[in-house]
Short mmCIF file of C-alpha atoms in Angstrom, two decimals:
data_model
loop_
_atom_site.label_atom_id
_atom_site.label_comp_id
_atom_site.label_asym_id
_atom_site.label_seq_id
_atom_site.Cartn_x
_atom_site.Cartn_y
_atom_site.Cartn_z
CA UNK I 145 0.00 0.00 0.00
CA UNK I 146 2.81 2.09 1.03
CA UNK I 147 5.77 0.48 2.29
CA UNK I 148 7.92 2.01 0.30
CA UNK I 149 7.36 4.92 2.04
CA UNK I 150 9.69 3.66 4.89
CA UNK I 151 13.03 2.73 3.13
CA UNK I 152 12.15 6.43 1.60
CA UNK I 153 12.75 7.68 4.58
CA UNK I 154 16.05 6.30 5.37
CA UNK I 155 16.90 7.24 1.62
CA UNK I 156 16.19 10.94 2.71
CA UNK I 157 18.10 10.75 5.87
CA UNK I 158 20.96 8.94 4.39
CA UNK I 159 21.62 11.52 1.16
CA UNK I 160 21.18 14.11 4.07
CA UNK I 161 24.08 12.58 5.96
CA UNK I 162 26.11 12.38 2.67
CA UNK I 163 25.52 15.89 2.17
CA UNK I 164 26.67 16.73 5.67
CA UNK I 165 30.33 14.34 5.07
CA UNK I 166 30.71 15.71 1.80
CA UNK I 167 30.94 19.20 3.13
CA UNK I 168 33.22 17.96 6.39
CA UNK I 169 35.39 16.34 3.56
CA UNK I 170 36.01 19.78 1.93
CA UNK I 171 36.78 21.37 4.38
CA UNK I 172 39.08 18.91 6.17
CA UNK I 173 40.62 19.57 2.25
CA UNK I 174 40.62 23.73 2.77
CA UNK I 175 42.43 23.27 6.56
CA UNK I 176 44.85 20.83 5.54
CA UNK I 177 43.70 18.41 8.20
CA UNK I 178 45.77 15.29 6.97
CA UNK I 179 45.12 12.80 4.43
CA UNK I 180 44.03 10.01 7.26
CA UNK I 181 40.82 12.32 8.08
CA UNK I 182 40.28 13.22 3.95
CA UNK I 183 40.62 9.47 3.25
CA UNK I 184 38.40 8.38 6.11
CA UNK I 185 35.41 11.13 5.47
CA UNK I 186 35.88 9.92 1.79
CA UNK I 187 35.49 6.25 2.01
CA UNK I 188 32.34 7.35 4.80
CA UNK I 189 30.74 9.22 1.61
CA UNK I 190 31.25 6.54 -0.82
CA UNK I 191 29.77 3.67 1.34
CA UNK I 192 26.59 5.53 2.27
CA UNK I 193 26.22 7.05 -1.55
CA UNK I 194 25.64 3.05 -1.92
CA UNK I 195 23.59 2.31 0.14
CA UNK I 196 21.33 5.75 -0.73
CA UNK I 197 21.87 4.60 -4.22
CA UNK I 198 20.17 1.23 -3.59
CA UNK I 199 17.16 2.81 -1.63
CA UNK I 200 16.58 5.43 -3.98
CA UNK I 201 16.51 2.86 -6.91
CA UNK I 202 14.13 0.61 -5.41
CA UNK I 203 11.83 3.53 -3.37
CA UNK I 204 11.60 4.77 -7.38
CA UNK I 205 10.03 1.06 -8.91
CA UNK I 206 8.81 0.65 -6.24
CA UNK I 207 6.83 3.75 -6.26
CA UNK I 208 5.97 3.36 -10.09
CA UNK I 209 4.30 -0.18 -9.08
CA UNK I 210 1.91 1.11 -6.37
CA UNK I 211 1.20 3.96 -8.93
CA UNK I 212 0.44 0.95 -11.34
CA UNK I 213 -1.62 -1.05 -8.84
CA UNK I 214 -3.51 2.38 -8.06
CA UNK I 215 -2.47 2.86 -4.73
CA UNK I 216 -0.77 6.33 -5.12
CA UNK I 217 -1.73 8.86 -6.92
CA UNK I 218 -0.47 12.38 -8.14
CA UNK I 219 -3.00 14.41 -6.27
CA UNK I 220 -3.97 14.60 -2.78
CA UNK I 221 -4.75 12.81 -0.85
CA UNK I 222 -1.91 10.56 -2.96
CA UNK I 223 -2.23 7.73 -1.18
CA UNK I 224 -6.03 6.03 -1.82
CA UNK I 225 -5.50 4.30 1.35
CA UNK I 226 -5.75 7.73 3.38
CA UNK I 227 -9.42 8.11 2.23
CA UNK I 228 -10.94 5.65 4.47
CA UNK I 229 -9.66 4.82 8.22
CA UNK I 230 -9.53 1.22 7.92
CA UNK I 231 -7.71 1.21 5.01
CA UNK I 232 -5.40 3.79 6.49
CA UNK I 233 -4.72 1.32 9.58
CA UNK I 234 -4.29 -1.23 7.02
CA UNK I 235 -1.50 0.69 5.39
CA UNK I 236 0.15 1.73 8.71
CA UNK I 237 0.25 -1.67 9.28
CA UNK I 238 2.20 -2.76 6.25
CA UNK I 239 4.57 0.19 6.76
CA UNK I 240 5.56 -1.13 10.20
CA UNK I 241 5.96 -4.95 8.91
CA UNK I 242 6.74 -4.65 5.44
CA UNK I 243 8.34 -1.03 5.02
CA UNK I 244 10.60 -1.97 8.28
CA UNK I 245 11.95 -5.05 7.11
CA UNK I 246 12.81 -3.71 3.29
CA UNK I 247 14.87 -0.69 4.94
CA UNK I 248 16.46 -3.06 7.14
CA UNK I 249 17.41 -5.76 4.54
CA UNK I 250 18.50 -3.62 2.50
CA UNK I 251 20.57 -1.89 5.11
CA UNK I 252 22.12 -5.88 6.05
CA UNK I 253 22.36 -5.93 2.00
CA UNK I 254 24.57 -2.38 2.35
CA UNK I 255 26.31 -4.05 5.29
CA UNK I 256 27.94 -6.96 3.64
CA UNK I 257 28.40 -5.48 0.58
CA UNK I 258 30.71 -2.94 2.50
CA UNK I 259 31.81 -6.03 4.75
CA UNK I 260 33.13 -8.00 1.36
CA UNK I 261 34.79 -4.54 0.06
CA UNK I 262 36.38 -3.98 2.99
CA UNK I 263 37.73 -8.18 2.66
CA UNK I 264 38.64 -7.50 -0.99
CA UNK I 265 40.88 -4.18 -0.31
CA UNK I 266 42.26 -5.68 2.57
CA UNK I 267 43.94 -8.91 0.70
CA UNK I 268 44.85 -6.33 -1.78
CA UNK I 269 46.56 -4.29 0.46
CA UNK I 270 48.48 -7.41 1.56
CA UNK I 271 49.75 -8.86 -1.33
CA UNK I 272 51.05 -5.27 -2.58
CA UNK I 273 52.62 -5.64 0.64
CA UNK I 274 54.02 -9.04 0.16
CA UNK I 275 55.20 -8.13 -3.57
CA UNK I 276 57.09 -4.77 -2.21
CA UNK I 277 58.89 -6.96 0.49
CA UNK M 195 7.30 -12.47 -12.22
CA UNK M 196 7.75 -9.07 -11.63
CA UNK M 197 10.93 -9.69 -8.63
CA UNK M 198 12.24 -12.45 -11.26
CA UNK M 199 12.22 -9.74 -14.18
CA UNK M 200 14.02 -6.80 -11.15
CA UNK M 201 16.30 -9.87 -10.78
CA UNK M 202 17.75 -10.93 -14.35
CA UNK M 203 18.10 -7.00 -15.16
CA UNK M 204 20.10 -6.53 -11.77
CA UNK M 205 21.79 -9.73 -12.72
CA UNK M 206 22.56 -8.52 -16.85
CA UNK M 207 23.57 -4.81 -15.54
CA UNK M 208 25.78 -6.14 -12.63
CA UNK M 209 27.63 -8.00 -15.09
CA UNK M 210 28.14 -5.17 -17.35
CA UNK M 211 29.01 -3.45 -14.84
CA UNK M 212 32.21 -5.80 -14.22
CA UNK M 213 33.05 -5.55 -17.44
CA UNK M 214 33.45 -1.37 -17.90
CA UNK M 215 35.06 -1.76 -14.42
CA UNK M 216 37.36 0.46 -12.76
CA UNK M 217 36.40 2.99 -15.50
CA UNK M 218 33.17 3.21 -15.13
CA UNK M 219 32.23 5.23 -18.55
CA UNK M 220 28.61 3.68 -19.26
CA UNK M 221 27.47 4.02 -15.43
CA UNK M 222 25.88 0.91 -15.27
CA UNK M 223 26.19 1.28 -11.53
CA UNK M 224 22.85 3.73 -11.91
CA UNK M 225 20.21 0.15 -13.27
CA UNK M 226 22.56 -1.92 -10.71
CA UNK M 227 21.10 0.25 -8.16
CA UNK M 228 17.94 0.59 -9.76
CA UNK M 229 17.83 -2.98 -10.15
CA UNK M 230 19.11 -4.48 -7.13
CA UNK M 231 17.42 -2.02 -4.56
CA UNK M 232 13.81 -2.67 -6.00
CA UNK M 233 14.67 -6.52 -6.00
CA UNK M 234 15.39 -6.64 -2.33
CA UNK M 235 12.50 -4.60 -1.61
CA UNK M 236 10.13 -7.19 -3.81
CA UNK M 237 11.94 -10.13 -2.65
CA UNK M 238 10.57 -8.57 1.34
CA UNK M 239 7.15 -8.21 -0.38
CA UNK M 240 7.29 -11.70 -1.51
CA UNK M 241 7.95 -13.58 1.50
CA UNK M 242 5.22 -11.78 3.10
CA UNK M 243 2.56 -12.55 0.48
CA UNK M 244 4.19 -16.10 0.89
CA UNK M 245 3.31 -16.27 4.44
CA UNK M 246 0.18 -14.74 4.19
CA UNK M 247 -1.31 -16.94 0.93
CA UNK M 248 0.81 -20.14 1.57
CA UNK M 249 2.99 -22.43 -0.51
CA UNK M 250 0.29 -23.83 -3.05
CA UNK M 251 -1.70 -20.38 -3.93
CA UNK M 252 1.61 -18.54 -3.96
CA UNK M 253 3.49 -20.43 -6.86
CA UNK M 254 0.42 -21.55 -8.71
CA UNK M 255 -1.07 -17.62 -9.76
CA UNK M 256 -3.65 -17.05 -12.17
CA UNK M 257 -2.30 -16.38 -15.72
CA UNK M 258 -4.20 -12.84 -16.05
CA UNK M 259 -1.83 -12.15 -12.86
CA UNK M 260 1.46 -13.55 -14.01
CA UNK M 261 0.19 -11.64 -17.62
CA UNK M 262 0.10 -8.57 -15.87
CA UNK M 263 3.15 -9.18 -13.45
CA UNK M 264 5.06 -9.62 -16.62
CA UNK M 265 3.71 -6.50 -17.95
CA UNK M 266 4.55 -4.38 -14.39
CA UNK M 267 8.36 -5.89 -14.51
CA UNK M 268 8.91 -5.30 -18.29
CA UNK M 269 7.63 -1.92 -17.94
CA UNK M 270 9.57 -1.36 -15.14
CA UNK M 271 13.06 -2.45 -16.87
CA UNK M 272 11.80 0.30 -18.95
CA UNK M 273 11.39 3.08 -16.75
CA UNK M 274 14.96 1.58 -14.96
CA UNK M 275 16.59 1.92 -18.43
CA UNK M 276 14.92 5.93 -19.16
CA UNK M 277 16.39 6.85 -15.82
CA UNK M 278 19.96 5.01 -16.62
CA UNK M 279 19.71 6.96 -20.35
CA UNK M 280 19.27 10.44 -18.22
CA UNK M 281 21.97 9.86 -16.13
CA UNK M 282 24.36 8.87 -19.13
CA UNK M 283 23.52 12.08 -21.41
CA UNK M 284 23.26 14.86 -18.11
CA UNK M 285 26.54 13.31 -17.23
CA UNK M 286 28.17 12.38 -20.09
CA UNK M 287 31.31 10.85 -19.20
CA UNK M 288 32.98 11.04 -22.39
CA UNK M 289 31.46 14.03 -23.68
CA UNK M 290 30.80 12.56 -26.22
CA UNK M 291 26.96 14.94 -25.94
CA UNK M 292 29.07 17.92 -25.58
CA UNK M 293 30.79 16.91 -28.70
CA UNK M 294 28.75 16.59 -30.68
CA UNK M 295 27.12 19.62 -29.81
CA UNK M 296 29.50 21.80 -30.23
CA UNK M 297 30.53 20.06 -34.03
CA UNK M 298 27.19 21.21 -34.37
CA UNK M 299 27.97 24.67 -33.63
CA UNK M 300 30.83 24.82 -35.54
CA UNK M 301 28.98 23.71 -38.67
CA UNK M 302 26.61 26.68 -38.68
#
């Protein structure tokens, strides 16, 4: 009904937080901070522009397929499920069950991803190490 | 049918996306995100319909359905691949747009 609504929401909040690193990362740049602060805020921005990346992308099908099924529309009240309380409860409902567990999966999705990346650059890191030595 | 349609794009662009790896010039990253985001998030909305309809009504739908199911994901490979086009021209990593545009110029 509207459980996209929910990983929406943590879409918002996390292009908000990139916004707020990206700016930190410039101006750790303009004070000359170090490059172990630069390189930290920028691998920060790059992870979460992932993860905003894969909310965004599925908050946008996913919003074309309720407009498909009918259940949003582009004038008010925009969601048909707001016109009548029980189908309101309904939809609250499926935001709390279905919404929460899409953010969060696709959070854990984020998580490993980052997890296997952080693997992968590690062994790298090693064997340039071992090849050097 | 339309989470296994989000899943072979994901799968087709991911691949791709390997390929023009570390450069990056045809963003396919933009329909891997696309793609794989709105997967997870149907893949959720299946095992909940699962639950709620049970093993025997879930994987035996009605062909009008799995007609129109087909029709949601195919349509929604092509809204994926409009927004993947925007990104490539408003970016334009080769310039390749700006080139020609400005040839353009030049011939008038």
């Amino acid at each position: 009904m509207a459980c996209f609504i929910v990983p929406g929401t943590e879409a918002i909040v996390v292009t908000a937080a990139v916004a707020v690193l990206k700016a930190k990362e410039s101006k750790a740049a303009q004070l000359n901070t170090g490059k172990n602060v630069e390189s930290k805020l920028s691998s920060a921005v790059q992870k979460l522009t992932w993860l905003a990346g894969l909310l965004w992308g599925g908050v946008i099908l996913l919003a074309f397929e309720h407009l498909w099924h009918g259940e949003v529309v582009p004038f008010p009240p925009f969601l048909t499920a707001m016109a009548d309380p029980a189908e309101t409860a309904e939809m609250l409902h499926e935001m709390m069950t279905v919404g929460v567990t899409m953010a969060v999966l696709v959070t854990l999705v984020w998580a490993a991803g980052v997890a296997v990346s952080h693997v992968i650059m590690s062994r790298k890191t090693s064997e340039t190490a071992e090849d050097n030595a | 049918m339309t989470l296994l349609v989000s899943v072979f794009s994901a799968i087709i662009f991911t691949v791709l996306w390997y390929k023009d790896a570390p450069k990056g010039k045809m963003l396919y990253i933009v329909p891997c995100f696309l793609f794989w985001g709105a997967s997870i998030m149907w893949f959720v909305d299946a095992i909940f319909e699962y639950i709620e309809l049970g093993a025997e009504e879930y994987f035996s739908p009605a062909p009008a359905d799995m007609l129109n199911d087909l029709f949601l994901g195919l349509s929604v490979t092509a809204l994926g691949l409009i927004i993947w086009l925007a990104a490539l021209i408003i970016k334009d990593p080769e310039g390749k747009v700006k080139t020609s545009i400005s040839k353009r110029k030049k011939k008038k």
